mmCIF file of C-alpha atoms in Angstrom:
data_model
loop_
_atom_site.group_PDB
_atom_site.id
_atom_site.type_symbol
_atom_site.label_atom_id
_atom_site.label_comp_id
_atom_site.label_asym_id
_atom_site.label_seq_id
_atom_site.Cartn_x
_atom_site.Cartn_y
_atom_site.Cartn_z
ATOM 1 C CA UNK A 1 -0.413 3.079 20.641
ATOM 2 C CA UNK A 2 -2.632 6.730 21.123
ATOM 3 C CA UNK A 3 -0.102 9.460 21.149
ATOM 4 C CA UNK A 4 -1.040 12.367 22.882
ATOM 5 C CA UNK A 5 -0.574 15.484 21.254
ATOM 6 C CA UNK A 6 1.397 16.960 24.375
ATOM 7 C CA UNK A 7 3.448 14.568 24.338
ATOM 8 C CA UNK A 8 4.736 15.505 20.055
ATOM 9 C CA UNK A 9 7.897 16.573 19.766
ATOM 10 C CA UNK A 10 8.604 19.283 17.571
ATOM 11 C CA UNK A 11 11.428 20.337 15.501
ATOM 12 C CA UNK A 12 12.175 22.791 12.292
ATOM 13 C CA UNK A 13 14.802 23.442 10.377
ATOM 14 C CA UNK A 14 15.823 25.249 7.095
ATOM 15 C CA UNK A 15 17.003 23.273 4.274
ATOM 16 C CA UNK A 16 19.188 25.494 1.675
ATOM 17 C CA UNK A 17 19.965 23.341 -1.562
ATOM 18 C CA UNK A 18 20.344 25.823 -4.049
ATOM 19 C CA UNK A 19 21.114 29.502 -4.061
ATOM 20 C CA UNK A 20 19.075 29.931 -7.053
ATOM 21 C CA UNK A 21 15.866 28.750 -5.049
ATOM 22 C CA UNK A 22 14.496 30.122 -1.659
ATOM 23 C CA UNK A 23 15.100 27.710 1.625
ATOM 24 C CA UNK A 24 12.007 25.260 2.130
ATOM 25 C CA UNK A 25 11.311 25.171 5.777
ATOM 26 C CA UNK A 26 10.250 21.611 7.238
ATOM 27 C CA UNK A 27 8.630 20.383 10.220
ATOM 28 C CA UNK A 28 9.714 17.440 11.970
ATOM 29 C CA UNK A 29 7.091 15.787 14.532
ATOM 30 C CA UNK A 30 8.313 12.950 16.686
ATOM 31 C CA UNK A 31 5.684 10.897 19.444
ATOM 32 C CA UNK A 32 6.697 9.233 21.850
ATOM 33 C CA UNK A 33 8.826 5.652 21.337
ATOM 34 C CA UNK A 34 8.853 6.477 17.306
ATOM 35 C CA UNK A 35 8.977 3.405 15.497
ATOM 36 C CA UNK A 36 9.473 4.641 11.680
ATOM 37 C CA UNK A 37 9.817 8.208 10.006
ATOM 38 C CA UNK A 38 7.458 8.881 6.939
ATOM 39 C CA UNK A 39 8.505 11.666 5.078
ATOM 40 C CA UNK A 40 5.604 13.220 3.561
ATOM 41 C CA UNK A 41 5.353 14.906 -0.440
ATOM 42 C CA UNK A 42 3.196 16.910 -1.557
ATOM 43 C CA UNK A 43 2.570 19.514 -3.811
ATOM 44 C CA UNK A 44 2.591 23.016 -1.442
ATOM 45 C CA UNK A 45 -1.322 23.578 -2.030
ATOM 46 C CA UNK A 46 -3.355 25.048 0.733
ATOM 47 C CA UNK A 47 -6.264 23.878 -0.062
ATOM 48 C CA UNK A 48 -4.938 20.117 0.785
ATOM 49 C CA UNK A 49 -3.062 21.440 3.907
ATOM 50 C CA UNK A 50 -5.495 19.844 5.960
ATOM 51 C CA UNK A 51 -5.709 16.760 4.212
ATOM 52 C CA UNK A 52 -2.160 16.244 4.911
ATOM 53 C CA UNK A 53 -1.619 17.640 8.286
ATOM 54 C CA UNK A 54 -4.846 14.652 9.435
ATOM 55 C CA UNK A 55 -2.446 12.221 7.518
ATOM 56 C CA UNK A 56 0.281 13.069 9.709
ATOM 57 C CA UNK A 57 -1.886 12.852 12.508
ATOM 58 C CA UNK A 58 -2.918 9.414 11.395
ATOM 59 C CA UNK A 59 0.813 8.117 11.186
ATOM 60 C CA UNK A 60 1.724 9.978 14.948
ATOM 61 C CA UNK A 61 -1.078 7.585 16.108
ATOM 62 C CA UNK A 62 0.853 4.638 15.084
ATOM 63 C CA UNK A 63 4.145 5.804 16.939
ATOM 64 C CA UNK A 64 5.778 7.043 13.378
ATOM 65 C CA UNK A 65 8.028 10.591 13.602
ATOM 66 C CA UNK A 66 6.997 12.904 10.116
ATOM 67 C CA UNK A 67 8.779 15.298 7.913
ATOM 68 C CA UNK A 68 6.765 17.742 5.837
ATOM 69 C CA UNK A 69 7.217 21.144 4.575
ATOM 70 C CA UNK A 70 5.539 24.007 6.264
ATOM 71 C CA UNK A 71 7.514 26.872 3.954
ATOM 72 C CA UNK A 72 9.093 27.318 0.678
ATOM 73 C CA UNK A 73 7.783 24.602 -1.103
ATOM 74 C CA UNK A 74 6.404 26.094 -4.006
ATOM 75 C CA UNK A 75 9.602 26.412 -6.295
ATOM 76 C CA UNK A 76 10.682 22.995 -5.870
ATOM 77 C CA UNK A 77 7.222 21.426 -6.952
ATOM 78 C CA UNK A 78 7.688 22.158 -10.671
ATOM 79 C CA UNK A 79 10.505 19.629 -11.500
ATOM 80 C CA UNK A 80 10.279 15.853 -9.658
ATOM 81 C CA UNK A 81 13.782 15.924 -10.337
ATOM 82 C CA UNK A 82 14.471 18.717 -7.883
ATOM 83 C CA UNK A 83 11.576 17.894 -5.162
ATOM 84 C CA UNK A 84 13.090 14.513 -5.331
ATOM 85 C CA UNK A 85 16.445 16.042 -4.289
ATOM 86 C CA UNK A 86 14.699 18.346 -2.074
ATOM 87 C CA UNK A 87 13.167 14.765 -0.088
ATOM 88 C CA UNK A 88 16.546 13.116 0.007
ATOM 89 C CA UNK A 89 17.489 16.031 1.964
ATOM 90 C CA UNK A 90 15.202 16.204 4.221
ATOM 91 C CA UNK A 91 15.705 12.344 5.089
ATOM 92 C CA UNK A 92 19.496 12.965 5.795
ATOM 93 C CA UNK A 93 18.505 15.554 8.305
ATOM 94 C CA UNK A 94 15.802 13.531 9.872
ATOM 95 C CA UNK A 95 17.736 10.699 10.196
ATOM 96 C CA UNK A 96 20.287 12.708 11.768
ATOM 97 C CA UNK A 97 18.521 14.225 14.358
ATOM 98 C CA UNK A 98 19.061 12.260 17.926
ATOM 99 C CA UNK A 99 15.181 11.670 17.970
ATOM 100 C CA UNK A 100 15.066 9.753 14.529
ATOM 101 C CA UNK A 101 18.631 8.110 14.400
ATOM 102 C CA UNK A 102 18.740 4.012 13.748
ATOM 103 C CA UNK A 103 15.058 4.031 12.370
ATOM 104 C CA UNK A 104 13.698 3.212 8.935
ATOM 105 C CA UNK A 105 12.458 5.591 6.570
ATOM 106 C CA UNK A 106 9.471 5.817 4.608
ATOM 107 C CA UNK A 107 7.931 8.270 1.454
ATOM 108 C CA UNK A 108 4.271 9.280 1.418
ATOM 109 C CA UNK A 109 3.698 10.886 -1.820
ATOM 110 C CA UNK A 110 0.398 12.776 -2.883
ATOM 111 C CA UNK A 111 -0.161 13.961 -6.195
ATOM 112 C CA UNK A 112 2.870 15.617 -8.023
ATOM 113 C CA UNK A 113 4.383 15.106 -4.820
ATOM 114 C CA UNK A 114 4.083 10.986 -5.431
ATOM 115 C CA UNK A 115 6.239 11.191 -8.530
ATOM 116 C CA UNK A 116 9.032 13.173 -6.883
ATOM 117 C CA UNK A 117 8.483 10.315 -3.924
ATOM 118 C CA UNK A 118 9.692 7.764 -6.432
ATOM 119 C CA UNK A 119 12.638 10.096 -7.461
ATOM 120 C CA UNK A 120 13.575 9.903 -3.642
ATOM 121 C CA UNK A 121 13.222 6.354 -3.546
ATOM 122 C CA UNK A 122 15.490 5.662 -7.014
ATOM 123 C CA UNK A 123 18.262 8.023 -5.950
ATOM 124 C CA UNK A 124 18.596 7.085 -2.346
ATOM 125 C CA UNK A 125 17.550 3.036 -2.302
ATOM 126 C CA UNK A 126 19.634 2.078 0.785
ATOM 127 C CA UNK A 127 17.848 4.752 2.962
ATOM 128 C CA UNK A 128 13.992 4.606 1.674
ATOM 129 C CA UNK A 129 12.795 1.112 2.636
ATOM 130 C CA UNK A 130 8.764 1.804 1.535
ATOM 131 C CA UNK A 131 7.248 4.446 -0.585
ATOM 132 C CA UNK A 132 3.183 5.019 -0.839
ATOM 133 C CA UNK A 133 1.815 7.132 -3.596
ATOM 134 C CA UNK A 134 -1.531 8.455 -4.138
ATOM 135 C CA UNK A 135 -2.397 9.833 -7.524
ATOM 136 C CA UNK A 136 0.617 9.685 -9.520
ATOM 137 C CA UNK A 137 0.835 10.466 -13.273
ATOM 138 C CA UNK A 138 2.420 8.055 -15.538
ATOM 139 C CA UNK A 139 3.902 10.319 -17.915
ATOM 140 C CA UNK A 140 6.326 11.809 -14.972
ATOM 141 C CA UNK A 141 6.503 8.881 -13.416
ATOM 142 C CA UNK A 142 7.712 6.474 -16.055
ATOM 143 C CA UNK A 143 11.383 6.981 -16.062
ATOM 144 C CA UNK A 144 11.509 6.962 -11.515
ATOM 145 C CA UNK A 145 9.673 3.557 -11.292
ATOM 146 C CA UNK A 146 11.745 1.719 -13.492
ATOM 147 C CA UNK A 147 14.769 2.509 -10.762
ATOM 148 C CA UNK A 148 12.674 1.796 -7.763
ATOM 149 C CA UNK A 149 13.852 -0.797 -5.265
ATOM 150 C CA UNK A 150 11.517 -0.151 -2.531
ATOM 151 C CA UNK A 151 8.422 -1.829 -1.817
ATOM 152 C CA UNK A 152 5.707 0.580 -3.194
ATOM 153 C CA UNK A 153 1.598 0.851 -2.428
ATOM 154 C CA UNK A 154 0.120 2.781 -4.839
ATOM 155 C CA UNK A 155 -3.298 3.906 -4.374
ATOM 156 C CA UNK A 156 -6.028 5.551 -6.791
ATOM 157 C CA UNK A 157 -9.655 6.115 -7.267
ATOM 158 C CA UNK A 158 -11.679 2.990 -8.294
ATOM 159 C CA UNK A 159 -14.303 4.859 -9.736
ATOM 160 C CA UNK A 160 -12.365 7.389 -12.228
ATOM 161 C CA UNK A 161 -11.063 5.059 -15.199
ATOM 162 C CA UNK A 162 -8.014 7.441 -16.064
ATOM 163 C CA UNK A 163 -7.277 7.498 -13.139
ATOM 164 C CA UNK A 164 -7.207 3.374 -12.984
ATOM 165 C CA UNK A 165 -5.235 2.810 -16.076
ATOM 166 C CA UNK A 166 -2.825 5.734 -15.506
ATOM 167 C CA UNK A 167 -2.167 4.151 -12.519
ATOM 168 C CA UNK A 168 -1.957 0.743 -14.096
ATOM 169 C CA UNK A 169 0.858 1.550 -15.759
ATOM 170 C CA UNK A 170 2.554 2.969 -13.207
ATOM 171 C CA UNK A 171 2.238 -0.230 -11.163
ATOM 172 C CA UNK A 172 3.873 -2.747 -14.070
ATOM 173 C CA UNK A 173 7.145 -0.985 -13.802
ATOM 174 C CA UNK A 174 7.355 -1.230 -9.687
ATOM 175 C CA UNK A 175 9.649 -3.719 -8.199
ATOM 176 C CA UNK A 176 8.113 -7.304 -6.686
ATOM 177 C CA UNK A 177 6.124 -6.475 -3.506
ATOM 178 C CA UNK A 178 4.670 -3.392 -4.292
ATOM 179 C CA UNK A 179 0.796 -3.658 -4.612
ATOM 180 C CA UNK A 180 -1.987 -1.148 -6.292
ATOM 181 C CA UNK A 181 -5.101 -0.349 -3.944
ATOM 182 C CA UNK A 182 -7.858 1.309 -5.473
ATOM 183 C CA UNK A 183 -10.187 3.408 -3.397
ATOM 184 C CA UNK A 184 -13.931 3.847 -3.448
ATOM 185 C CA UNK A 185 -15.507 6.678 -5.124
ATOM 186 C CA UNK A 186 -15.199 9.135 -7.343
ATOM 187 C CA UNK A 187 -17.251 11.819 -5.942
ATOM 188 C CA UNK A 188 -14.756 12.161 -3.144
ATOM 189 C CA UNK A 189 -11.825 13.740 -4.680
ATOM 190 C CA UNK A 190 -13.901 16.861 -4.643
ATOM 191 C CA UNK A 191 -13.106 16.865 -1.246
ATOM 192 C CA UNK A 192 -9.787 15.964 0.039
ATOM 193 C CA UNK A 193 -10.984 15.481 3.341
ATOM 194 C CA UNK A 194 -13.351 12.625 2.204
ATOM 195 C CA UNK A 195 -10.319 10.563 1.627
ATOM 196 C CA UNK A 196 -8.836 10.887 4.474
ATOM 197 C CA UNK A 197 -9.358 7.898 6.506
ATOM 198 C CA UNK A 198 -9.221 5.884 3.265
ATOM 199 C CA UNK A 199 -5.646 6.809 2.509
ATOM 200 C CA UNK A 200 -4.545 6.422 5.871
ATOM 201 C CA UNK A 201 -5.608 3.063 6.834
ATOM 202 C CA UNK A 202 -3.732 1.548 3.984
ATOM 203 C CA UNK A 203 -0.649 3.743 4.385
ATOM 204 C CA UNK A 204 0.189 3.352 8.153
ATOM 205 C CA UNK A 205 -0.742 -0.663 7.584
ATOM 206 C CA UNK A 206 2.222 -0.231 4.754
ATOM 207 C CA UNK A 207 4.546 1.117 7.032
ATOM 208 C CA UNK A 208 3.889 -0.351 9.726
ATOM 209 C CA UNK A 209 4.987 -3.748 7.811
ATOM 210 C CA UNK A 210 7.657 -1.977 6.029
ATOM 211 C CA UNK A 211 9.707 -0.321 8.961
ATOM 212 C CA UNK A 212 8.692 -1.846 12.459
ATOM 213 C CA UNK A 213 11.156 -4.826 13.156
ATOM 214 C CA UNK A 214 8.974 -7.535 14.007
#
């Protein structure tokens, strides 16, 4: 299903977690007839703004409602502990909103934002029904993945062979049915936009198994 983008719902709102750190702003899109929301984690950089916004693009062509941050961001993205937090959050509001209420929820994590992803998805198992992470880090990830219940995708470079056995051992401590996808070349994480269509194919076929009632 095409979804026009005049047809998009849009909604923000303010979340305010902790008066220690500044409100993060997020942005929730709904198309028409949403079948899924997809929250989406990443790390606040600019320079993969677009990246992400053409991901969310991707998943509003497939009838799914996203979350993302537009504002704030920043503070949260040193500790997966607290971005994790910061996620569950924003999937109580979504799913409260009239637009988003009775559907299943999904994580897209990219870079640091993957590992707090997985935080989401240990701490809040009944509500996260499918995680996908690109390019997470073992080291932060280890303890997370151990508590995951969801049904993860994780994707990484074929080509970069850190990459490959970082994620590796990411994947051995995911629950049965998650799966590891590993994308062609190297050369492209120079440019964020190169992966693109790469990432999304997989990701909205994830979801789209993962939250659409058959």
């Amino acid at each position: 299903m095409r979804t026009s983008l005049l047809a998009m719902l849009t909604v923000r709102h303010e979340l305010e977690l902790s008066p220690l750190r500044p409100p993060v702003t997020v942005e929730l899109s709904v198309p028409d007839a949403p079948r899924g929301v997809v929250i989406i984690a990443d790390d606040g950089s600019a320079a993969l703004r677009p990246r992400n916004l053409g991901l969310a693009w991707c998943l509003h062509q497939a009838s799914f409602a996203t979350v993302a941050a537009c504002e704030g961001l920043g503070a949260w993205c040193r500790s997966p502990l607290l971005h994790g937090r910061l996620l569950i959050a924003a999937t109580r509001w979504a799913l409260g909103t009239p637009q988003c209420r009775g559907l299943k929820l999904g994580l897209l994590g990219l870079g640091r934002g993957s590992v707090a992803a997985l935080v989401a998805a240990a701490l809040a198992p009944a509500t996260v029904k499918a995680v996908v992470a690109f390019d997470t880090q073992p080291a932060q990830a280890k303890g997370p993945t151990a508590r995951v219940g969801a049904p993860t995708l994780l994707m990484t470079v074929r080509d970069d062979d850190v990459a490959r056995r970082a994620a590796a051992q990411v994947f051995e401590r995911l629950p049965r049915g998650s799966a590891l996808s590993l994308l062609d070349g190297v050369e492209q994480v120079r440019d964020p936009m190169a992966l693109l269509v790469d990432i999304a194919r997989p990701t909205t076929r994830w979801f789209e198994r993962a939250l659409c009632p058959a």
